PDB file of C-alpha atoms in Angstrom:
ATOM      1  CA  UNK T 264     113.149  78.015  96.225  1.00  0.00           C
ATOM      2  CA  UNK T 265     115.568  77.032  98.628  1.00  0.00           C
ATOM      3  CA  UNK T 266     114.388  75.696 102.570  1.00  0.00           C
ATOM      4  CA  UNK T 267     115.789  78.585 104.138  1.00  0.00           C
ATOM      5  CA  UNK T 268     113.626  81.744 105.034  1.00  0.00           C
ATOM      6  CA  UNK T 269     114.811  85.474 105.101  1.00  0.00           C
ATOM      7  CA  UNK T 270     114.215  84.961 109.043  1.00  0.00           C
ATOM      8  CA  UNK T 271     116.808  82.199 109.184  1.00  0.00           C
ATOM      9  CA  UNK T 272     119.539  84.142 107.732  1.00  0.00           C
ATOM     10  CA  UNK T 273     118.471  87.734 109.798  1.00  0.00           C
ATOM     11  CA  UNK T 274     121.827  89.170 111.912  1.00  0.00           C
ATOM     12  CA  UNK T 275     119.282  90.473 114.948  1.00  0.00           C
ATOM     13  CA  UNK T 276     122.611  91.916 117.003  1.00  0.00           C
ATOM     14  CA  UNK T 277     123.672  94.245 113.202  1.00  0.00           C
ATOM     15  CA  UNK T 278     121.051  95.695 111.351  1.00  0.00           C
ATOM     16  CA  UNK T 279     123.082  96.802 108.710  1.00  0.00           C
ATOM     17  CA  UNK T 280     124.550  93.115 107.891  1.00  0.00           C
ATOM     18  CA  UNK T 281     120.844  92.774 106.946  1.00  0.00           C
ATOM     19  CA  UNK T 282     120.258  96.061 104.585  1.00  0.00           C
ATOM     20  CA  UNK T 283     121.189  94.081 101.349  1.00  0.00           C
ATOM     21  CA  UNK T 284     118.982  91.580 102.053  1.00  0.00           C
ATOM     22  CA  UNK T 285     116.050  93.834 103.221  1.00  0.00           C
ATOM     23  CA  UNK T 286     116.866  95.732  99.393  1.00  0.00           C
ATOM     24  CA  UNK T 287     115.859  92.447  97.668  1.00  0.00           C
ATOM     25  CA  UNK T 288     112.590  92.293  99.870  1.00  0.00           C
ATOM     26  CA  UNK T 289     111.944  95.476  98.293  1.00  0.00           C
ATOM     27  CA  UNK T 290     112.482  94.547  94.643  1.00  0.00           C
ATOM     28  CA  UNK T 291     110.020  91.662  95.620  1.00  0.00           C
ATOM     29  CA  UNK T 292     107.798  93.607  97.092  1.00  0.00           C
ATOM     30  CA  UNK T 293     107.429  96.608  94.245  1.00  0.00           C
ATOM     31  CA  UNK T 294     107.305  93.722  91.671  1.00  0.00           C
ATOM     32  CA  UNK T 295     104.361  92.756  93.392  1.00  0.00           C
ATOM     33  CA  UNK T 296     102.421  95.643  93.859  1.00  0.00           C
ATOM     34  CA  UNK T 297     103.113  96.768  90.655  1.00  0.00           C
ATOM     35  CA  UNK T 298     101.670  93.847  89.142  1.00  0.00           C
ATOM     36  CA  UNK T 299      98.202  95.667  90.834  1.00  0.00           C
ATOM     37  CA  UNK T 300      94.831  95.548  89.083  1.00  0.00           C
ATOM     38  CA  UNK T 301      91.605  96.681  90.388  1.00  0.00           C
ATOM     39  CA  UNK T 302      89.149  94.058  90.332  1.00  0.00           C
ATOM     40  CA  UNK T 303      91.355  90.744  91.029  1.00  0.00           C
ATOM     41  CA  UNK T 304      91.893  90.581  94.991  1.00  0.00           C
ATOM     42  CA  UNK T 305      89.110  91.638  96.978  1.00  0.00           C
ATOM     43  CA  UNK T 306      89.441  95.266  98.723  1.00  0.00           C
ATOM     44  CA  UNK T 307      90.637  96.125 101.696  1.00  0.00           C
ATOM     45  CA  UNK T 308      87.220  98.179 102.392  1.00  0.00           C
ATOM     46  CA  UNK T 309      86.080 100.137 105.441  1.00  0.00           C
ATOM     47  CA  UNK T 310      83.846  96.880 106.845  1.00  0.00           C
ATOM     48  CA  UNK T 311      87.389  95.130 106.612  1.00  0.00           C
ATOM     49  CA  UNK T 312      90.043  97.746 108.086  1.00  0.00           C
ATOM     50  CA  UNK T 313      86.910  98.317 111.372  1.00  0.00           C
ATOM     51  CA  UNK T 314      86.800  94.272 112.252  1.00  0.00           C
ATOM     52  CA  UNK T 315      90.343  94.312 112.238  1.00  0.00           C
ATOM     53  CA  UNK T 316      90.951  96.887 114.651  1.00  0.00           C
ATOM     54  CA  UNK T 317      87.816  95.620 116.799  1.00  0.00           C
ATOM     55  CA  UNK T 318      90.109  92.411 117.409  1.00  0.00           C
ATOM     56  CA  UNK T 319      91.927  94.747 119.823  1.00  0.00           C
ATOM     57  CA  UNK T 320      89.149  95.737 122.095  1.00  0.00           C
ATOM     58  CA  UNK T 321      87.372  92.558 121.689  1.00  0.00           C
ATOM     59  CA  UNK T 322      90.147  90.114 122.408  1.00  0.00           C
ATOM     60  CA  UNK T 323      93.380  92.023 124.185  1.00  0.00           C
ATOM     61  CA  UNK T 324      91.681  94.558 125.928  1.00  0.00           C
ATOM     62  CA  UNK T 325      88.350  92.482 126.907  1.00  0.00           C
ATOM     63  CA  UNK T 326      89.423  88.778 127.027  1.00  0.00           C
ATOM     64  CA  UNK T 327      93.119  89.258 127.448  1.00  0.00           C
ATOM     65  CA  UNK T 328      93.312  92.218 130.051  1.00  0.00           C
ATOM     66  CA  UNK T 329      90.045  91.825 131.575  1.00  0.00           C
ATOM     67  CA  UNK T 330      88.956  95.376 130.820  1.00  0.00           C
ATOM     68  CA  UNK T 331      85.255  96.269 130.535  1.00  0.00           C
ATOM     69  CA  UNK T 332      85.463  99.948 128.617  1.00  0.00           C
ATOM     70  CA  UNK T 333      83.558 102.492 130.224  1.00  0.00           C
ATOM     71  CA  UNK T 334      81.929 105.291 127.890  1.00  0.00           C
ATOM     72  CA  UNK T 335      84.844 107.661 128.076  1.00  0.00           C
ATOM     73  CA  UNK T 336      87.148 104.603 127.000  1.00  0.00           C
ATOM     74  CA  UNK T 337      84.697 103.367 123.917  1.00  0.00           C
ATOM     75  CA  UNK T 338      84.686 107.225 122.622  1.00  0.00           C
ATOM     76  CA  UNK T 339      88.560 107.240 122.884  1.00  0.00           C
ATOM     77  CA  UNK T 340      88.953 104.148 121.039  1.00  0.00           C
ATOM     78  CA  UNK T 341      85.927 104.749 118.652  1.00  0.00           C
ATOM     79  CA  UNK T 342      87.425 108.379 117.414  1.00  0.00           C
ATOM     80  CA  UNK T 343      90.979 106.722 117.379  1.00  0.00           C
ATOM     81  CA  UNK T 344      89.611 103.653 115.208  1.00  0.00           C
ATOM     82  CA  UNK T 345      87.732 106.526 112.595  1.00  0.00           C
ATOM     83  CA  UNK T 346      91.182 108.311 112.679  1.00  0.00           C
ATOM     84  CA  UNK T 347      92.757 105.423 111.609  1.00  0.00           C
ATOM     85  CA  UNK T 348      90.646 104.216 108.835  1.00  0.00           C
ATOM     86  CA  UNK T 349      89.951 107.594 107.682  1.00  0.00           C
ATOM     87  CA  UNK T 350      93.560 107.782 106.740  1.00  0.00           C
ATOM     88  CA  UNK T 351      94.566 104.527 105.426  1.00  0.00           C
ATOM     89  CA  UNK T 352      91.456 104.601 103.319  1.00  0.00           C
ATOM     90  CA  UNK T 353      93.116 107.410 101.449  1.00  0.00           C
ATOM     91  CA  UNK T 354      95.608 105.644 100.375  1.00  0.00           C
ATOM     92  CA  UNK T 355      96.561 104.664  97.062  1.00  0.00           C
ATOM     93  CA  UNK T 356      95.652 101.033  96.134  1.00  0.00           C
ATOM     94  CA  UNK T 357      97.803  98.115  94.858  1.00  0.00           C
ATOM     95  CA  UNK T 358      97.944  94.413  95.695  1.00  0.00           C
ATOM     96  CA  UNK T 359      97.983  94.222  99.689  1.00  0.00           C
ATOM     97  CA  UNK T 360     100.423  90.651 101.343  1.00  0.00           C
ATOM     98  CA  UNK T 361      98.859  91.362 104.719  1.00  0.00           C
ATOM     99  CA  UNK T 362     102.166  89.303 106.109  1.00  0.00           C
ATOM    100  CA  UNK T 363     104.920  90.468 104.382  1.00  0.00           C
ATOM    101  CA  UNK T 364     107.733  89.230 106.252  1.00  0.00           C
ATOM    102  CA  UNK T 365     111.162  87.882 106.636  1.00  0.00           C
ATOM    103  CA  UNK T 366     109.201  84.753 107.970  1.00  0.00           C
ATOM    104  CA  UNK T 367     107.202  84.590 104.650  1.00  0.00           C
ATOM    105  CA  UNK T 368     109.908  85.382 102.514  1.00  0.00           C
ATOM    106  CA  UNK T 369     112.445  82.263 101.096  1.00  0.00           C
ATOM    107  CA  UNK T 370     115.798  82.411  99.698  1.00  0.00           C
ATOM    108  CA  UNK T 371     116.363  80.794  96.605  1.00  0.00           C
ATOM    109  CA  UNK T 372     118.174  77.843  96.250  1.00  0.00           C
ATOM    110  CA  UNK T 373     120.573  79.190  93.495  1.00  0.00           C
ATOM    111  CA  UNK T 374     120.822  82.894  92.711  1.00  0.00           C
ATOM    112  CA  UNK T 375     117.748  84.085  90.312  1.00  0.00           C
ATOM    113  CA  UNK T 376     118.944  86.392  87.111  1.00  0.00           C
ATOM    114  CA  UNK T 377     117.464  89.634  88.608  1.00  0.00           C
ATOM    115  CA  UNK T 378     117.084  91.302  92.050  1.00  0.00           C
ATOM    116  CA  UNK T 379     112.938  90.176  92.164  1.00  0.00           C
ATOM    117  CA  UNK T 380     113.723  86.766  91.671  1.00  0.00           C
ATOM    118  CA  UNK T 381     116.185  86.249  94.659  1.00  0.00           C
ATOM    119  CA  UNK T 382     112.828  86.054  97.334  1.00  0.00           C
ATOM    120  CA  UNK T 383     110.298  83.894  97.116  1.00  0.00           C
ATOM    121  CA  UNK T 384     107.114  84.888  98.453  1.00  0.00           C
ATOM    122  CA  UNK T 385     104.581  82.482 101.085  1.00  0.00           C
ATOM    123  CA  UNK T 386     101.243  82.800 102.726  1.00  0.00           C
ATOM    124  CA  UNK T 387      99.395  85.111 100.344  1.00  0.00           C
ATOM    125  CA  UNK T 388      96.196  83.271 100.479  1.00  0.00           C
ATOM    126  CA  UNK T 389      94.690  86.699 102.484  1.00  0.00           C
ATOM    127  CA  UNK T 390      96.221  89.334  99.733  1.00  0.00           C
ATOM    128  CA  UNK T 391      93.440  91.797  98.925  1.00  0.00           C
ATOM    129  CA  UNK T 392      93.849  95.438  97.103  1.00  0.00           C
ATOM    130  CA  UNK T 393      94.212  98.014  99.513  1.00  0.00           C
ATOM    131  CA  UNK T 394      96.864 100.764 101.079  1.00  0.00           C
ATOM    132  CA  UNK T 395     100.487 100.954  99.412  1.00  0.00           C
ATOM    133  CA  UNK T 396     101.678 101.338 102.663  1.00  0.00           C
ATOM    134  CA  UNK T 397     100.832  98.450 104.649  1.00  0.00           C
ATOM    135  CA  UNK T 398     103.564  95.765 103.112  1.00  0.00           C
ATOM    136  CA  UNK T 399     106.495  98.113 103.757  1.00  0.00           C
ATOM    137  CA  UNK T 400     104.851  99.065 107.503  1.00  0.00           C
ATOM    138  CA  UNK T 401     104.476  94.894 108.117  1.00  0.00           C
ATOM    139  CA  UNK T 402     108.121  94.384 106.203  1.00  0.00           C
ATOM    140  CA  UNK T 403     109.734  96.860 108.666  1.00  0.00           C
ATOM    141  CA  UNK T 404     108.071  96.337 112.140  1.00  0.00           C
ATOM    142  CA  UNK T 405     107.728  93.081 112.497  1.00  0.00           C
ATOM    143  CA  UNK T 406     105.191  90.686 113.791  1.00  0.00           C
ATOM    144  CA  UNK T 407     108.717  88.737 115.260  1.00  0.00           C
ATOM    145  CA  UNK T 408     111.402  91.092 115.021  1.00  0.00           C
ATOM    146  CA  UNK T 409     112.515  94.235 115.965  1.00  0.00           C
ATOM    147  CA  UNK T 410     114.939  97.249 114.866  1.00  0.00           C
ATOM    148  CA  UNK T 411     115.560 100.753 116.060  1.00  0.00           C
ATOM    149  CA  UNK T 412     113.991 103.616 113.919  1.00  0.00           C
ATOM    150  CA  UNK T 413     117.105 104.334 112.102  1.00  0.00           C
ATOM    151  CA  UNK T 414     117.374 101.373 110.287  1.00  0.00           C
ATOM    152  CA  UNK T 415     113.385 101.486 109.931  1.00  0.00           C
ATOM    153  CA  UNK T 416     113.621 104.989 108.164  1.00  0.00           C
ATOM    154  CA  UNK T 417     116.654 103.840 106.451  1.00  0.00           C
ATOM    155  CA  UNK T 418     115.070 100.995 104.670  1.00  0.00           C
ATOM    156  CA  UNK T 419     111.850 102.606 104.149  1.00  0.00           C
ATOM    157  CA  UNK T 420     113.131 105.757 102.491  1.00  0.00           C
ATOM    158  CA  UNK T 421     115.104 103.220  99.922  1.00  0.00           C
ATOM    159  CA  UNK T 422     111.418 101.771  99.302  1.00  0.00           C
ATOM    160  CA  UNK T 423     110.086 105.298  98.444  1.00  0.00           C
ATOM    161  CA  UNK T 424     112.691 105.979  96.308  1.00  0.00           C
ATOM    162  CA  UNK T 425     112.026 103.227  94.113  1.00  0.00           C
ATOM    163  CA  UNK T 426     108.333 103.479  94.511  1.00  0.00           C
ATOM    164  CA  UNK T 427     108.588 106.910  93.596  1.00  0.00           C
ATOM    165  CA  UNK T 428     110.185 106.091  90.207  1.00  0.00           C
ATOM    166  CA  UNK T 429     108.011 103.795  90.015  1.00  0.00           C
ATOM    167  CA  UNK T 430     104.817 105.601  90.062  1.00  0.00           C
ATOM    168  CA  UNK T 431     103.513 104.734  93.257  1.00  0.00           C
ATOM    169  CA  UNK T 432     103.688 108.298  95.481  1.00  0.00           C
ATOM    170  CA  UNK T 433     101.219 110.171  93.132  1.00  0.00           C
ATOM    171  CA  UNK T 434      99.052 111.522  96.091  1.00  0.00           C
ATOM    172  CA  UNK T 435      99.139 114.476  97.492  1.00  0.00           C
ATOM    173  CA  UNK T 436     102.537 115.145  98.562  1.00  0.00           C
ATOM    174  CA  UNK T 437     104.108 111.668  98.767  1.00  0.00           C
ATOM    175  CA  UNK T 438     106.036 112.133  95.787  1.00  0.00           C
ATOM    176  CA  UNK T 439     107.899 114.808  96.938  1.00  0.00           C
ATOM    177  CA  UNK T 440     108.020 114.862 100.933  1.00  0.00           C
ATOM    178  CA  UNK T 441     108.990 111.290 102.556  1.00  0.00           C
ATOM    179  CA  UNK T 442     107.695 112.501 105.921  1.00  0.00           C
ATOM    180  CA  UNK T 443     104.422 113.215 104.314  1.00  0.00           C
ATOM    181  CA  UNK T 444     104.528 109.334 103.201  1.00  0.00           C
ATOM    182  CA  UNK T 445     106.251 108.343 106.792  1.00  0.00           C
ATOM    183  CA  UNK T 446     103.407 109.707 108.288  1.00  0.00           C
ATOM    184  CA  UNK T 447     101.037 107.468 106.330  1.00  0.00           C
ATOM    185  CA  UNK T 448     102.979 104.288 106.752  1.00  0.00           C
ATOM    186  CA  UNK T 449     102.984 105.016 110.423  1.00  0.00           C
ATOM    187  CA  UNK T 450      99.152 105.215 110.089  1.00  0.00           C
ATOM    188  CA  UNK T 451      99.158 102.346 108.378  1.00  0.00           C
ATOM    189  CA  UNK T 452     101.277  99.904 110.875  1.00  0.00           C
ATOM    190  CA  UNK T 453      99.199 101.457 113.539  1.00  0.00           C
ATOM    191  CA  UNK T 454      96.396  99.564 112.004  1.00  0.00           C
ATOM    192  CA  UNK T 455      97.991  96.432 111.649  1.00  0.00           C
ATOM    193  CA  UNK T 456      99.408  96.239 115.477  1.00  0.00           C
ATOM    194  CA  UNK T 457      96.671  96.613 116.676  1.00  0.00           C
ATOM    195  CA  UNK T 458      94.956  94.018 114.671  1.00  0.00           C
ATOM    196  CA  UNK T 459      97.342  91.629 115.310  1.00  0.00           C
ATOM    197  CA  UNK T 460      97.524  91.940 119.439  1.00  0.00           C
ATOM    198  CA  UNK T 461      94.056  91.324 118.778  1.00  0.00           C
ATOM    199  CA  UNK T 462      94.361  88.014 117.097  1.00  0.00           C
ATOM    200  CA  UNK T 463      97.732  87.251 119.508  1.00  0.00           C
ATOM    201  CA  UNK T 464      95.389  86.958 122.399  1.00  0.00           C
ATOM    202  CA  UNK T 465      92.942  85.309 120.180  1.00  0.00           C
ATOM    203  CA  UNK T 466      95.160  82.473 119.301  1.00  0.00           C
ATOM    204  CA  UNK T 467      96.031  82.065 122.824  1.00  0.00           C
ATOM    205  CA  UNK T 468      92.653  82.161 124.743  1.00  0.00           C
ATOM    206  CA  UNK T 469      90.117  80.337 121.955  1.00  0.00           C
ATOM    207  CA  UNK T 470      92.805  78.348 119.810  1.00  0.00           C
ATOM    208  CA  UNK T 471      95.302  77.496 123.243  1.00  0.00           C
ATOM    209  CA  UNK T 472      98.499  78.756 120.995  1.00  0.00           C
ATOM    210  CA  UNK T 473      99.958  80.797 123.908  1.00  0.00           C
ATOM    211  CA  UNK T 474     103.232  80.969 122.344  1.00  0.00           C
ATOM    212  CA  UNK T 475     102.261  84.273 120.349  1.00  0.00           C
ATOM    213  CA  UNK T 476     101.003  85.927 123.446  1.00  0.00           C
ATOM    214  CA  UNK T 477     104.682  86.332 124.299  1.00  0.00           C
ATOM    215  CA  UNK T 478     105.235  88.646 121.706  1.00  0.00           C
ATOM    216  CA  UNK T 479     102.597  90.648 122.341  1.00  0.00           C
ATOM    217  CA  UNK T 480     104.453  93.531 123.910  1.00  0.00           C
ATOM    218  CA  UNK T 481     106.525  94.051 120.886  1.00  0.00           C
ATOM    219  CA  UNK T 482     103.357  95.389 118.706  1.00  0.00           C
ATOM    220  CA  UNK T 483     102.190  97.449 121.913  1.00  0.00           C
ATOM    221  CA  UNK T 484     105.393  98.710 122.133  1.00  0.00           C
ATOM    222  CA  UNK T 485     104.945  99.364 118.166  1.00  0.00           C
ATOM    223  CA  UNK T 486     101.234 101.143 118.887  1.00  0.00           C
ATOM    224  CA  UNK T 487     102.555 103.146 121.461  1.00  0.00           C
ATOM    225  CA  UNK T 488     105.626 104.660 119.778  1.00  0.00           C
ATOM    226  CA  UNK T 489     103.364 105.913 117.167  1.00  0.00           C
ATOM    227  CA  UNK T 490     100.652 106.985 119.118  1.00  0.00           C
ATOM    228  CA  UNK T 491     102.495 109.467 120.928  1.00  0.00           C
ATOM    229  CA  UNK T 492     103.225 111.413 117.679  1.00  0.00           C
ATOM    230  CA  UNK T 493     100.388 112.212 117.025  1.00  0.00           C
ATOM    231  CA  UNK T 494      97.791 114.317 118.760  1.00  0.00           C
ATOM    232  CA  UNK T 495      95.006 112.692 117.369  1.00  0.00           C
ATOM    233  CA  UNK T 496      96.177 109.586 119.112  1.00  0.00           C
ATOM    234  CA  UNK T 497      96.917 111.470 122.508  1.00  0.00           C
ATOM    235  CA  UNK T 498      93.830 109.375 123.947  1.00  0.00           C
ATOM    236  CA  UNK T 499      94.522 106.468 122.576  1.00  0.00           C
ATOM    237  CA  UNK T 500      97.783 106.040 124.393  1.00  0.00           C
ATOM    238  CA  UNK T 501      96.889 107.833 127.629  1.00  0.00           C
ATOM    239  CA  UNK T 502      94.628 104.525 127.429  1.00  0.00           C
ATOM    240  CA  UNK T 503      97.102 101.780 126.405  1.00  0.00           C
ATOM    241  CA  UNK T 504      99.449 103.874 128.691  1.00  0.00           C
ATOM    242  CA  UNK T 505      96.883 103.110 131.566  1.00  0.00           C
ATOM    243  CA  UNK T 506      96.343  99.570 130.229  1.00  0.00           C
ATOM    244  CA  UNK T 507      99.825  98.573 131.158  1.00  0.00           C
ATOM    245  CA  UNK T 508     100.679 101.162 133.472  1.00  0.00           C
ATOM    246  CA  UNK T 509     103.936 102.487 131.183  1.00  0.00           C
ATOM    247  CA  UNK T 510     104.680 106.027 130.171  1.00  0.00           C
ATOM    248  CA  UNK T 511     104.504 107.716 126.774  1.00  0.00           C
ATOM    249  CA  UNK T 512     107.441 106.625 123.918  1.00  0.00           C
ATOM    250  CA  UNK T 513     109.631 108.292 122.471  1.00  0.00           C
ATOM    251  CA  UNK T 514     111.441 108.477 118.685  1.00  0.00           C
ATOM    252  CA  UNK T 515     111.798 110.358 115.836  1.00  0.00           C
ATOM    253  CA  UNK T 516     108.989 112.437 114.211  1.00  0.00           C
ATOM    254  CA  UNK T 517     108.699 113.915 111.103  1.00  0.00           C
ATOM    255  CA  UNK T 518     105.770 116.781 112.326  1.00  0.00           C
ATOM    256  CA  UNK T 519     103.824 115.939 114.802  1.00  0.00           C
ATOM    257  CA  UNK T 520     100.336 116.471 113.569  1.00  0.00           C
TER     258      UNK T 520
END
């Protein structure tokens, strides 16, 4: 490996300067998750996917913000949470990152002798076997970066392709609708935001890191834009919505549902 990251060499003000770049993630990536077996990383289970999203409540909401949830509030956030899980439980399975990153992700020192072998991948100490989708939803909205939908979709439709050849979309109809499998990536990153605001404002009130509590607003920015969507999650960002006294997103959607 070389001592540069994928961060280091990311164009922030061109997007596309970045796409060929973001295609070798991708090769890394599927050569990863296609290396999958059941029975090596430990799963990313129900008990695991509800503490995560309880870091939101517990430590943004509660400790950060101050808010004590009335009844009304704990029902909205308890039905969204269920949602949630519900959906990314149905997902297929394959080795999970839980970081996958530009941050986590080094170029080499001297070209490699295939696409896969340009990255080099970091921090995978907390991989488990769980959701397809949540690599490519970390990948693409970023814990430290951000990019408009279009280059988002663009990227993440290249992914499917190649997943789909690879044998990854047999579920329902992932393998022939990439708005069906938008949908559950969106599901998917939903999950992880709000996990991670969670441990943001953890890091910064119990472990006095406040540095990540400035970008905080990029992954409520990231819960909101996919919250309004979907009507299941109409609640859930009336609440965050009232939380930070902003008004509802706005993007593409690919059927609101």
């Amino acid at each position: 490996l070389g001592h540069q990251t994928m961060l280091d060499g990311i164009d922030t003000a061109n997007a596309q300067a970045n796409h060929a770049r973001y295609m070798q993630a991708l090769d890394a990536l599927l050569a990863w998750q296609l290396a999958s077996r059941p029975g090596v990383l430990p799963a990313y289970d129900e008990a695991l996917l509800r503490r995560e999203v309880q870091l939101f409540p517990d430590w943004y909401l509660h400790k950060h913000k101050g808010l004590t949830l009335d009844h009304t509030q704990s029902l909205t956030l308890s039905k969204a949470f269920d949602a949630i899980v519900a959906h990314n439980l149905a997902s297929p399975q394959v080795y999970v990152h839980r970081d996958f990153m530009p941050r986590n992700l080094m170029l080499p020192a001297q070209p490699g002798s295939t696409a896969a072998q340009q990255l080099g991948v970091l921090d995978f100490q907390d991989a488990v076997h769980g959701p397809v989708t949540y690599d490519i939803a970390s990948l693409m909205r970023d814990a430290f970066l951000s990019w408009e939908e279009d280059f988002v979709i663009d990227v993440t439709v290249r992914y499917w392709e190649k997943a789909r050849a690879a044998g990854l979309m047999d579920f329902e109809d992932w393998h022939s609708d990439f708005g069906a499998f938008y949908r559950g990536v969106e599901w998917m990153g939903l999950q992880r935001h709000l996990k991670v605001a969670g441990i943001f404002a953890r890091l910064t009130l119990r472990d006095g890191k406040p540095k990540y509590l400035a970008d905080t607003p990029r992954f409520i920015a990231y819960i909101r834009h996919t919250a309004h969507r979907y009507r299941a999650l109409g609640p859930l960002l009336k609440l965050i919505d009232e939380v930070e006294g902003l008004q509802a997103a706005s993007g593409y959607a690919f059927g609101r549902v």
